[in-house]
């Protein structure tokens, strides 16, 4: 297998056009390659400046999860990265591999409450797409972008019984006073938004978050209370 290391977006697009498979830290894909066979070529974005950017409302897709623990990144995303796997996983796995290439996607609820969007590589250039499209199509993620929140809160249930996927809840309020919440239960992630006073969160449980369990609801309400400083 040839590992290609482009140094610009246009070179990266060439690699993809020539059939190279995107790879982050290979923490997941390596096992699949060992089982199914290695591709002829893979492409890492780790030398593409846009994919390694941190700060000013941007987090590159090739940034390692342990590098997300940086003051320039909103607290809610830092906490999400801090809770992923082990130290060894966080030192190798990337933002793009987590959000666009894995099933657990701990970073996704945090990205949803930041109202983040993504720069993705396409055949024609770089497109901006919403997180729903990232979830649905797993495009090649160049970077995540967001507007700075005022406050955020994040919680992941530690060591759930029976090895279940840990529930995650996140909340953040933006500068325009919109409060966003997101919750992951099992592999399903849902989110919604209301006014900054938190009024209407209960109504979300009858709408966008209607599938969320009592435990999930309570975790969401705890994050809302933290964001409201209660
Ligand atoms: C022991 C262990 C524990 C873990 N625990 C957690 C956890 O608690 N929470 C959690 O969220 N995750 C967890 N993970 C998953 C971890 O976050 C993933 O391994 C990681 O997200 C994959 O990142 P990677 O950069 O290594 O991707 P790779 O293994 O390199 O690639 C995985 C997939 O993503 C694709 N990909 C890579 N980069 C991009 C990109 N920029 N754009 C689009 N697609 C891309 C690849 O083509 C491949 O299909 C755990 C993993 C391990 C091994």
Coordinates of N, CA and C in Angstrom, one line a residue, chain A:
X1 N 0.8 -1.2 0.0 CA 0.0 0.0 0.0 C 0.9 1.3 0.0
X2 N 0.5 2.2 -0.9 CA 1.3 3.5 -0.9 C 0.5 4.5 -0.1
X3 N 1.2 5.1 0.9 CA 0.5 6.1 1.7 C 0.9 7.5 1.1
X4 N -0.1 8.2 0.6 CA 0.2 9.5 0.0 C -0.1 10.6 1.0
X5 N 0.8 11.6 0.9 CA 0.8 12.7 1.9 C 0.8 14.0 1.2
X6 N -0.4 14.4 0.6 CA -0.4 15.7 -0.2 C -0.2 16.8 0.8
X7 N 0.3 18.0 0.2 CA 0.5 19.1 1.0 C -0.4 20.3 0.7
X8 N -1.4 20.0 -0.2 CA -2.4 21.1 -0.5 C -3.7 20.4 -0.8
X9 N -4.8 21.2 -0.7 CA -6.1 20.7 -1.0 C -6.2 20.1 -2.5
X10 N -5.6 20.8 -3.4 CA -5.7 20.3 -4.8 C -4.9 19.0 -4.9
X11 N -3.8 18.9 -4.3 CA -3.1 17.6 -4.3 C -3.9 16.5 -3.7
X12 N -4.6 16.8 -2.6 CA -5.4 15.8 -1.9 C -6.5 15.4 -2.8
X13 N -7.1 16.3 -3.5 CA -8.3 15.9 -4.4 C -7.8 15.0 -5.5
X14 N -6.5 15.3 -6.0 CA -6.0 14.4 -7.0 C -5.8 13.0 -6.5
X15 N -5.3 12.9 -5.2 CA -5.1 11.5 -4.7 C -6.5 10.8 -4.6
X16 N -7.5 11.5 -4.1 CA -8.8 10.9 -4.0 C -9.4 10.5 -5.4
X17 N -9.1 11.4 -6.4 CA -9.6 11.1 -7.7 C -8.9 9.9 -8.3
X18 N -7.7 9.6 -7.8 CA -7.0 8.5 -8.3 C -7.2 7.2 -7.4
X19 N -8.2 7.3 -6.6 CA -8.7 6.1 -5.8 C -8.1 5.9 -4.5
X20 N -7.3 6.9 -4.0 CA -6.7 6.7 -2.6 C -7.8 6.7 -1.6
X21 N -7.7 5.9 -0.6 CA -8.7 5.8 0.5 C -8.2 6.7 1.6
X22 N -9.2 7.6 2.1 CA -8.8 8.5 3.2 C -8.4 7.7 4.5
X23 N -7.4 8.1 5.2 CA -7.0 7.4 6.4 C -6.6 8.5 7.4
X24 N -7.1 8.3 8.7 CA -6.7 9.3 9.7 C -5.6 8.6 10.5
X25 N -5.9 8.2 11.7 CA -4.9 7.5 12.5 C -4.9 6.0 12.3
X26 N -5.7 5.5 11.5 CA -5.9 4.0 11.2 C -6.3 3.2 12.4
X27 N -6.8 3.8 13.4 CA -7.2 3.1 14.6 C -8.4 2.2 14.4
X28 N -9.2 2.5 13.4 CA -10.3 1.6 13.0 C -10.0 0.8 11.7
X29 N -9.5 1.6 10.8 CA -9.5 1.0 9.4 C -8.4 0.0 9.3
X30 N -7.4 0.0 10.1 CA -6.3 -1.0 10.0 C -6.8 -2.4 10.1
X31 N -7.7 -2.6 11.1 CA -8.2 -3.9 11.4 C -9.0 -4.4 10.1
X32 N -9.8 -3.5 9.5 CA -10.6 -3.8 8.4 C -9.7 -4.2 7.2
X33 N -8.6 -3.4 7.1 CA -7.6 -3.7 6.0 C -7.0 -5.1 6.2
X34 N -6.6 -5.4 7.5 CA -6.0 -6.7 7.7 C -7.0 -7.8 7.4
X35 N -8.2 -7.6 7.7 CA -9.3 -8.6 7.4 C -9.6 -8.7 5.9
X36 N -9.8 -7.6 5.3 CA -10.3 -7.6 3.9 C -9.2 -7.3 2.8
X37 N -8.0 -7.0 3.2 CA -7.0 -6.7 2.3 C -6.7 -5.2 2.2
X38 N -5.4 -4.8 2.0 CA -5.0 -3.4 1.9 C -5.3 -2.8 0.6
X39 N -5.7 -1.5 0.5 CA -5.9 -0.9 -0.8 C -4.6 -0.6 -1.4
X40 N -4.6 -0.3 -2.7 CA -3.4 0.1 -3.4 C -2.8 1.3 -2.8
X41 N -3.7 2.3 -2.5 CA -3.2 3.6 -2.0 C -4.1 4.2 -1.0
X42 N -3.5 4.9 0.0 CA -4.3 5.6 1.0 C -3.8 7.0 1.0
X43 N -4.7 7.9 1.5 CA -4.3 9.3 1.6 C -4.6 9.9 3.0
X44 N -3.5 10.5 3.6 CA -3.7 11.2 4.8 C -3.6 12.7 4.6
X45 N -4.5 13.4 5.3 CA -4.5 14.9 5.1 C -3.6 15.6 6.1
X46 N -2.7 14.8 6.8 CA -2.0 15.4 7.9 C -1.0 16.5 7.5
X47 N -0.7 16.6 6.2 CA 0.2 17.6 5.8 C -0.5 18.7 5.0
X48 N -1.8 18.7 5.0 CA -2.6 19.7 4.3 C -2.9 20.8 5.4
X49 N -2.5 22.0 5.2 CA -2.7 23.0 6.3 C -4.1 23.2 6.7
X50 N -5.1 23.2 5.8 CA -6.5 23.4 6.2 C -7.0 22.2 7.1
X51 N -6.3 21.1 7.0 CA -6.8 19.9 7.7 C -6.1 19.8 9.1
X52 N -5.2 20.7 9.3 CA -4.5 20.6 10.6 C -4.7 21.9 11.5
X53 N -5.6 22.8 10.9 CA -5.9 24.1 11.6 C -6.6 23.9 12.9
X54 N -6.2 24.7 13.9 CA -6.9 24.7 15.2 C -7.1 26.1 15.6
X55 N -8.4 26.5 16.0 CA -8.7 27.8 16.5 C -9.4 28.7 15.6
X56 N -9.9 29.9 16.1 CA -10.7 30.8 15.3 C -11.9 30.1 14.7
X57 N -12.6 29.2 15.4 CA -13.8 28.6 14.9 C -13.5 27.5 13.9
X58 N -12.3 26.9 13.9 CA -12.0 25.9 12.9 C -11.2 24.7 13.6
X59 N -11.5 23.5 13.2 CA -10.8 22.4 13.7 C -10.6 21.4 12.5
X60 N -9.3 21.3 12.1 CA -9.0 20.5 10.9 C -9.4 19.0 11.1
X61 N -9.7 18.4 10.0 CA -10.1 17.0 10.0 C -8.9 16.0 10.3
X62 N -7.7 16.5 10.1 CA -6.5 15.6 10.4 C -6.0 15.9 11.8
X63 N -6.6 16.8 12.6 CA -6.2 17.1 13.9 C -6.4 15.8 14.8
X64 N -5.4 15.5 15.6 CA -5.5 14.3 16.5 C -6.4 14.7 17.7
X65 N -7.1 13.7 18.2 CA -8.1 13.9 19.3 C -7.4 14.5 20.5
X66 N -6.1 14.1 20.8 CA -5.5 14.7 22.0 C -5.1 16.2 21.7
X67 N -5.0 16.5 20.5 CA -4.7 18.0 20.2 C -5.9 18.9 20.3
X68 N -7.1 18.2 20.4 CA -8.3 19.0 20.5 C -8.4 19.7 21.9
X69 N -7.6 19.1 22.8 CA -7.6 19.6 24.2 C -6.7 20.9 24.2
X70 N -7.2 21.9 23.6 CA -6.5 23.1 23.3 C -7.4 24.3 23.7
X71 N -6.9 25.3 24.3 CA -7.7 26.5 24.8 C -8.5 27.2 23.6
X72 N -8.0 27.0 22.4 CA -8.6 27.7 21.3 C -9.9 26.9 20.8
X73 N -10.1 25.8 21.4 CA -11.3 24.9 21.0 C -12.3 25.1 22.1
X74 N -13.6 25.2 21.7 CA -14.6 25.4 22.8 C -14.6 24.2 23.7
X75 N -14.9 24.5 25.0 CA -14.9 23.5 26.0 C -15.7 22.2 25.7
X76 N -16.9 22.4 25.1 CA -17.7 21.3 24.8 C -17.1 20.3 23.9
X77 N -16.3 20.8 22.9 CA -15.6 19.9 22.0 C -14.4 19.2 22.7
X78 N -13.7 20.0 23.5 CA -12.6 19.5 24.3 C -13.0 18.3 25.2
X79 N -14.1 18.5 25.9 CA -14.6 17.5 26.7 C -15.0 16.2 26.0
X80 N -15.6 16.4 24.8 CA -15.9 15.3 24.0 C -14.7 14.5 23.6
X81 N -13.6 15.2 23.1 CA -12.4 14.5 22.7 C -11.7 13.8 23.9
X82 N -11.8 14.5 25.0 CA -11.1 13.9 26.2 C -11.7 12.6 26.6
X83 N -13.0 12.3 26.3 CA -13.7 11.1 26.7 C -13.6 10.0 25.7
X84 N -12.9 10.2 24.6 CA -12.9 9.1 23.6 C -11.8 8.1 23.9
X85 N -12.2 6.8 24.0 CA -11.3 5.7 24.2 C -10.2 5.9 25.2
X86 N -9.0 5.4 24.8 CA -7.9 5.5 25.7 C -6.9 6.6 25.2
X87 N -5.9 6.9 26.1 CA -4.9 7.9 25.7 C -4.2 7.5 24.3
X88 N -4.0 6.2 24.2 CA -3.3 5.7 22.9 C -4.2 6.0 21.7
X89 N -5.5 5.8 21.9 CA -6.5 6.0 20.8 C -6.5 7.5 20.5
X90 N -6.5 8.4 21.5 CA -6.6 9.8 21.3 C -5.3 10.4 20.7
X91 N -4.2 9.7 20.9 CA -3.0 10.2 20.3 C -2.9 9.8 18.8
X92 N -3.7 8.9 18.4 CA -3.6 8.5 17.0 C -4.9 8.9 16.1
X93 N -6.1 8.8 16.8 CA -7.3 9.0 16.0 C -7.5 10.5 15.7
X94 N -8.2 10.8 14.6 CA -8.4 12.1 14.1 C -9.8 12.6 14.2
X95 N -10.0 13.9 14.1 CA -11.3 14.5 14.1 C -12.2 13.9 12.9
X96 N -11.6 13.9 11.8 CA -12.3 13.4 10.6 C -12.7 11.9 10.7
X97 N -11.7 11.1 11.2 CA -12.0 9.7 11.5 C -13.2 9.5 12.4
X98 N -13.2 10.4 13.4 CA -14.3 10.3 14.5 C -15.6 10.7 13.9
X99 N -15.7 11.9 13.3 CA -17.0 12.5 12.9 C -17.5 11.9 11.6
X100 N -16.6 11.6 10.7 CA -17.1 11.2 9.4 C -16.9 9.7 9.2
X101 N -16.0 9.1 10.0 CA -15.6 7.7 9.6 C -15.9 6.6 10.7
X102 N -16.5 7.0 11.8 CA -16.7 6.0 12.8 C -18.2 6.0 13.2
X103 N -18.6 5.0 14.0 CA -20.0 4.9 14.4 C -20.3 5.6 15.7
X104 N -19.3 5.6 16.6 CA -19.6 6.2 17.9 C -19.6 7.7 17.9
X105 N -18.7 8.3 17.2 CA -18.7 9.8 16.9 C -19.0 10.6 18.2
X106 N -18.2 10.4 19.2 CA -18.4 11.2 20.4 C -18.4 12.7 20.2
X107 N -17.6 13.1 19.1 CA -17.5 14.6 18.8 C -18.8 15.1 18.2
X108 N -19.6 14.3 17.7 CA -20.8 14.8 16.9 C -21.8 15.6 17.8
X109 N -22.2 15.1 19.0 CA -23.2 15.9 19.8 C -22.6 17.3 20.1
X110 N -21.3 17.3 20.4 CA -20.6 18.6 20.7 C -20.7 19.5 19.4
X111 N -20.4 18.9 18.3 CA -20.4 19.7 17.0 C -21.8 20.2 16.7
X112 N -22.8 19.4 17.0 CA -24.2 19.8 16.8 C -24.6 21.0 17.6
X113 N -24.2 21.0 18.9 CA -24.6 22.1 19.8 C -23.8 23.4 19.4
X114 N -22.7 23.2 18.7 CA -22.0 24.4 18.3 C -22.6 24.9 16.9
X115 N -23.6 24.2 16.4 CA -24.2 24.5 15.1 C -23.1 24.5 14.1
X116 N -22.2 23.5 14.2 CA -21.0 23.5 13.3 C -21.4 23.0 11.9
X117 N -20.6 23.3 11.0 CA -20.7 22.8 9.6 C -19.4 22.3 9.2
X118 N -19.3 21.7 8.0 CA -18.0 21.1 7.6 C -17.6 21.5 6.2
X119 N -16.3 21.7 6.1 CA -15.7 21.8 4.8 C -15.3 20.4 4.3
X120 N -15.8 20.0 3.2 CA -15.5 18.6 2.7 C -14.9 18.7 1.3
X121 N -14.1 17.7 1.0 CA -13.4 17.6 -0.3 C -14.4 17.0 -1.3
X122 N -14.6 17.6 -2.5 CA -15.4 17.0 -3.5 C -14.5 16.9 -4.8
X123 N -15.1 16.3 -5.8 CA -14.4 16.2 -7.1 C -14.1 17.6 -7.6
X124 N -15.0 18.6 -7.3 CA -14.8 19.9 -7.9 C -14.0 20.9 -7.0
X125 N -13.9 20.6 -5.7 CA -13.2 21.6 -4.8 C -13.5 21.3 -3.4
X126 N -13.9 22.4 -2.7 CA -14.2 22.2 -1.3 C -15.7 22.7 -1.1
X127 N -16.5 21.9 -0.6 CA -17.9 22.3 -0.3 C -18.2 22.5 1.2
X128 N -19.1 23.4 1.5 CA -19.5 23.5 2.9 C -20.9 22.7 3.0
X129 N -20.9 21.8 4.0 CA -22.1 20.9 4.1 C -22.5 20.9 5.6
X130 N -23.8 20.6 5.9 CA -24.2 20.6 7.3 C -23.9 19.2 7.9
X131 N -24.0 19.1 9.2 CA -23.6 17.8 9.9 C -24.5 16.7 9.5
X132 N -25.8 17.0 9.1 CA -26.7 15.9 8.7 C -26.1 15.2 7.5
X133 N -25.5 16.0 6.6 CA -24.9 15.4 5.4 C -23.7 14.7 5.7
X134 N -22.9 15.2 6.7 CA -21.7 14.4 7.1 C -22.1 13.1 7.6
X135 N -23.2 13.0 8.4 CA -23.7 11.8 9.0 C -24.2 10.8 7.9
X136 N -24.9 11.4 7.0 CA -25.5 10.6 5.9 C -24.5 10.1 4.9
X137 N -23.6 10.9 4.5 CA -22.7 10.5 3.4 C -21.3 10.3 3.7
X138 N -20.8 10.5 4.9 CA -19.4 10.4 5.3 C -18.4 10.9 4.2
X139 N -18.6 12.2 3.9 CA -17.7 12.8 2.9 C -16.3 13.0 3.5
X140 N -15.3 13.3 2.7 CA -13.9 13.5 3.2 C -13.9 14.9 3.9
X141 N -13.7 14.8 5.2 CA -13.8 16.0 6.1 C -12.5 16.7 6.1
X142 N -12.5 17.9 5.6 CA -11.3 18.8 5.6 C -11.2 19.5 6.9
X143 N -12.3 20.1 7.4 CA -12.4 20.8 8.7 C -13.8 21.0 9.1
X144 N -13.9 21.2 10.5 CA -15.2 21.6 11.1 C -15.1 23.1 11.3
X145 N -16.2 23.7 11.2 CA -16.3 25.2 11.5 C -17.5 25.5 12.3
X146 N -17.4 26.6 13.2 CA -18.5 27.0 14.0 C -18.3 28.4 14.4
X147 N -19.4 29.0 14.9 CA -19.2 30.4 15.5 C -19.1 30.2 17.0
X148 N -18.2 31.0 17.6 CA -17.9 30.7 19.0 C -19.2 30.8 19.9
X149 N -19.3 29.8 20.8 CA -20.5 29.8 21.7 C -20.2 30.7 22.9
X150 N -21.3 31.0 23.6 CA -21.1 31.8 24.8 C -20.7 30.8 25.9
X151 N -21.4 29.7 26.0 CA -21.2 28.7 27.1 C -21.6 27.3 26.5
X152 N -20.9 26.3 27.0 CA -21.3 24.9 26.6 C -21.2 24.0 27.8
X153 N -21.8 22.8 27.7 CA -21.7 21.8 28.7 C -21.8 20.4 28.0
X154 N -21.1 19.5 28.6 CA -21.1 18.1 27.9 C -20.9 17.1 29.0
X155 N -21.6 16.0 28.8 CA -21.5 14.8 29.8 C -21.6 13.5 29.0
X156 N -20.7 12.6 29.4 CA -20.8 11.2 28.9 C -20.9 10.3 30.1
X157 N -21.9 9.4 30.0 CA -22.0 8.4 31.1 C -20.8 7.5 31.2
X158 N -20.2 7.5 32.4 CA -19.0 6.7 32.5 C -19.4 5.2 32.7
X159 N -18.7 4.3 32.0 CA -18.8 2.9 32.2 C -20.2 2.4 32.3
X160 N -21.1 2.5 31.3 CA -22.5 2.0 31.5 C -22.5 0.5 31.7
X161 N -23.6 0.1 32.3 CA -23.7 -1.4 32.6 C -23.8 -2.1 31.3
X162 N -23.3 -3.4 31.3 CA -23.5 -4.3 30.2 C -22.7 -3.9 28.9
X163 N -21.7 -3.0 29.1 CA -21.0 -2.6 27.9 C -21.8 -1.8 26.8
X164 N -22.9 -1.2 27.2 CA -23.7 -0.4 26.3 C -22.9 0.8 25.8
X165 N -23.4 1.3 24.7 CA -22.8 2.6 24.2 C -23.1 3.7 25.2
X166 N -22.1 4.4 25.7 CA -22.4 5.4 26.8 C -23.3 6.6 26.2
X167 N -24.3 6.9 27.0 CA -25.1 8.1 26.5 C -24.3 9.4 26.7
X168 N -24.5 10.3 25.7 CA -23.8 11.6 25.8 C -24.9 12.7 25.6
X169 N -24.8 13.7 26.4 CA -25.6 14.9 26.2 C -24.8 16.1 26.2
X170 N -25.1 17.1 25.3 CA -24.4 18.3 25.2 C -25.4 19.5 25.1
X171 N -24.9 20.7 25.5 CA -25.8 21.9 25.3 C -24.8 23.1 25.1
X172 N -25.2 24.0 24.4 CA -24.4 25.3 24.2 C -25.4 26.4 23.8
X173 N -25.0 27.6 24.3 CA -25.8 28.8 23.9 C -24.9 29.7 23.1
X174 N -25.5 30.2 22.0 CA -24.7 31.0 21.1 C -24.9 32.5 21.4
X175 N -24.2 33.4 20.6 CA -24.2 34.8 20.9 C -25.6 35.4 20.6
X176 N -26.4 34.7 19.9 CA -27.7 35.3 19.6 C -28.8 34.7 20.5
X177 N -28.3 34.0 21.5 CA -29.2 33.5 22.6 C -30.0 32.2 22.2
X178 N -29.4 31.5 21.2 CA -30.1 30.2 20.9 C -29.4 29.1 21.7
X179 N -30.2 28.3 22.4 CA -29.7 27.2 23.1 C -29.9 25.9 22.3
X180 N -28.8 25.2 22.1 CA -28.9 24.0 21.3 C -28.5 22.8 22.2
X181 N -29.3 21.7 22.1 CA -29.0 20.5 22.8 C -28.8 19.3 21.9
X182 N -28.0 18.4 22.3 CA -27.9 17.1 21.5 C -27.7 16.0 22.4
X183 N -28.2 14.8 22.0 CA -28.0 13.6 22.8 C -27.7 12.4 21.9
X184 N -26.8 11.6 22.4 CA -26.5 10.3 21.7 C -27.0 9.2 22.7
X185 N -27.9 8.3 22.1 CA -28.3 7.1 22.9 C -28.1 5.9 21.9
X186 N -27.4 4.9 22.3 CA -27.0 3.9 21.4 C -26.2 4.6 20.3
X187 N -26.4 4.3 19.1 CA -25.6 5.0 18.0 C -26.4 6.2 17.4
X188 N -27.7 6.4 18.0 CA -28.5 7.5 17.4 C -28.2 8.8 18.1
X189 N -28.1 9.8 17.2 CA -27.8 11.2 17.7 C -28.9 12.1 17.3
X190 N -29.5 12.8 18.3 CA -30.5 13.8 17.9 C -30.3 15.1 18.5
X191 N -30.8 16.2 18.0 CA -30.6 17.5 18.6 C -31.7 18.4 18.3
X192 N -31.7 19.6 19.0 CA -32.8 20.6 18.7 C -32.3 21.9 19.3
X193 N -33.1 23.0 19.1 CA -32.7 24.3 19.6 C -34.0 25.0 20.1
X194 N -33.7 25.9 21.2 CA -34.7 26.7 21.8 C -34.1 28.0 22.2
X195 N -34.9 28.9 22.9 CA -34.3 30.1 23.4 C -33.4 29.9 24.5
X196 N -32.5 30.9 24.8 CA -31.4 30.7 25.8 C -31.9 30.4 27.2
X197 N -33.2 30.8 27.5 CA -33.6 30.6 28.9 C -34.0 29.1 29.1
X198 N -33.9 28.3 28.0 CA -34.1 26.9 28.2 C -35.6 26.6 28.1
X199 N -36.5 27.6 28.1 CA -37.9 27.4 27.9 C -38.2 26.7 26.6
X200 N -38.9 25.6 26.6 CA -39.2 24.9 25.4 C -38.4 23.6 25.3
X201 N -37.4 23.4 26.2 CA -36.6 22.1 26.0 C -37.6 20.9 26.2
X202 N -38.5 21.1 27.2 CA -39.5 20.0 27.4 C -40.2 19.7 26.1
X203 N -40.6 20.7 25.3 CA -41.3 20.5 24.1 C -40.5 19.8 23.1
X204 N -39.1 20.0 23.1 CA -38.3 19.2 22.2 C -38.4 17.7 22.5
X205 N -38.7 17.4 23.7 CA -38.8 15.9 24.0 C -40.1 15.4 23.4
X206 N -41.0 16.2 23.0 CA -42.2 15.8 22.3 C -42.0 15.8 20.8
X207 N -40.9 16.4 20.4 CA -40.6 16.6 19.0 C -39.3 15.9 18.5
X208 N -38.3 16.8 18.3 CA -37.0 16.3 17.7 C -36.4 15.2 18.6
X209 N -36.6 15.3 20.0 CA -35.9 14.4 20.9 C -36.9 13.4 21.4
X210 N -38.0 13.1 20.7 CA -39.0 12.3 21.3 C -38.6 10.8 21.6
X211 N -37.6 10.4 20.9 CA -37.1 9.0 21.1 C -36.2 8.8 22.3
X212 N -35.9 9.9 23.0 CA -34.9 9.9 24.0 C -35.5 9.4 25.3
X213 N -34.7 8.5 26.0 CA -35.2 7.9 27.2 C -35.2 8.9 28.4
X214 N -35.8 8.5 29.5 CA -35.9 9.3 30.7 C -34.4 9.7 31.2
X215 N -33.5 8.7 31.1 CA -32.2 8.9 31.5 C -31.5 9.9 30.6
X216 N -31.7 9.8 29.3 CA -31.2 10.7 28.4 C -31.7 12.1 28.6
X217 N -33.0 12.2 28.8 CA -33.7 13.5 29.1 C -33.1 14.2 30.3
X218 N -32.9 13.4 31.3 CA -32.4 14.0 32.5 C -30.9 14.5 32.3
X219 N -30.1 13.7 31.5 CA -28.8 14.2 31.2 C -28.8 15.5 30.4
X220 N -29.7 15.6 29.5 CA -29.9 16.8 28.7 C -30.2 18.0 29.6
X221 N -31.2 17.8 30.5 CA -31.6 18.9 31.4 C -30.5 19.3 32.3
X222 N -29.7 18.3 32.7 CA -28.5 18.7 33.5 C -27.5 19.6 32.8
X223 N -27.3 19.3 31.5 CA -26.4 20.2 30.7 C -27.0 21.6 30.5
X224 N -28.4 21.6 30.3 CA -29.1 22.9 30.1 C -28.9 23.7 31.4
X225 N -29.1 23.1 32.5 CA -28.9 23.8 33.8 C -27.5 24.4 33.9
X226 N -26.5 23.6 33.5 CA -25.1 24.1 33.6 C -24.9 25.3 32.7
X227 N -25.4 25.2 31.5 CA -25.3 26.3 30.6 C -25.9 27.6 31.1
X228 N -27.1 27.4 31.8 CA -27.8 28.5 32.4 C -27.2 29.0 33.7
X229 N -26.1 28.3 34.1 CA -25.4 28.7 35.4 C -26.2 28.3 36.6
X230 N -27.1 27.3 36.6 CA -27.9 26.9 37.7 C -27.1 25.9 38.6

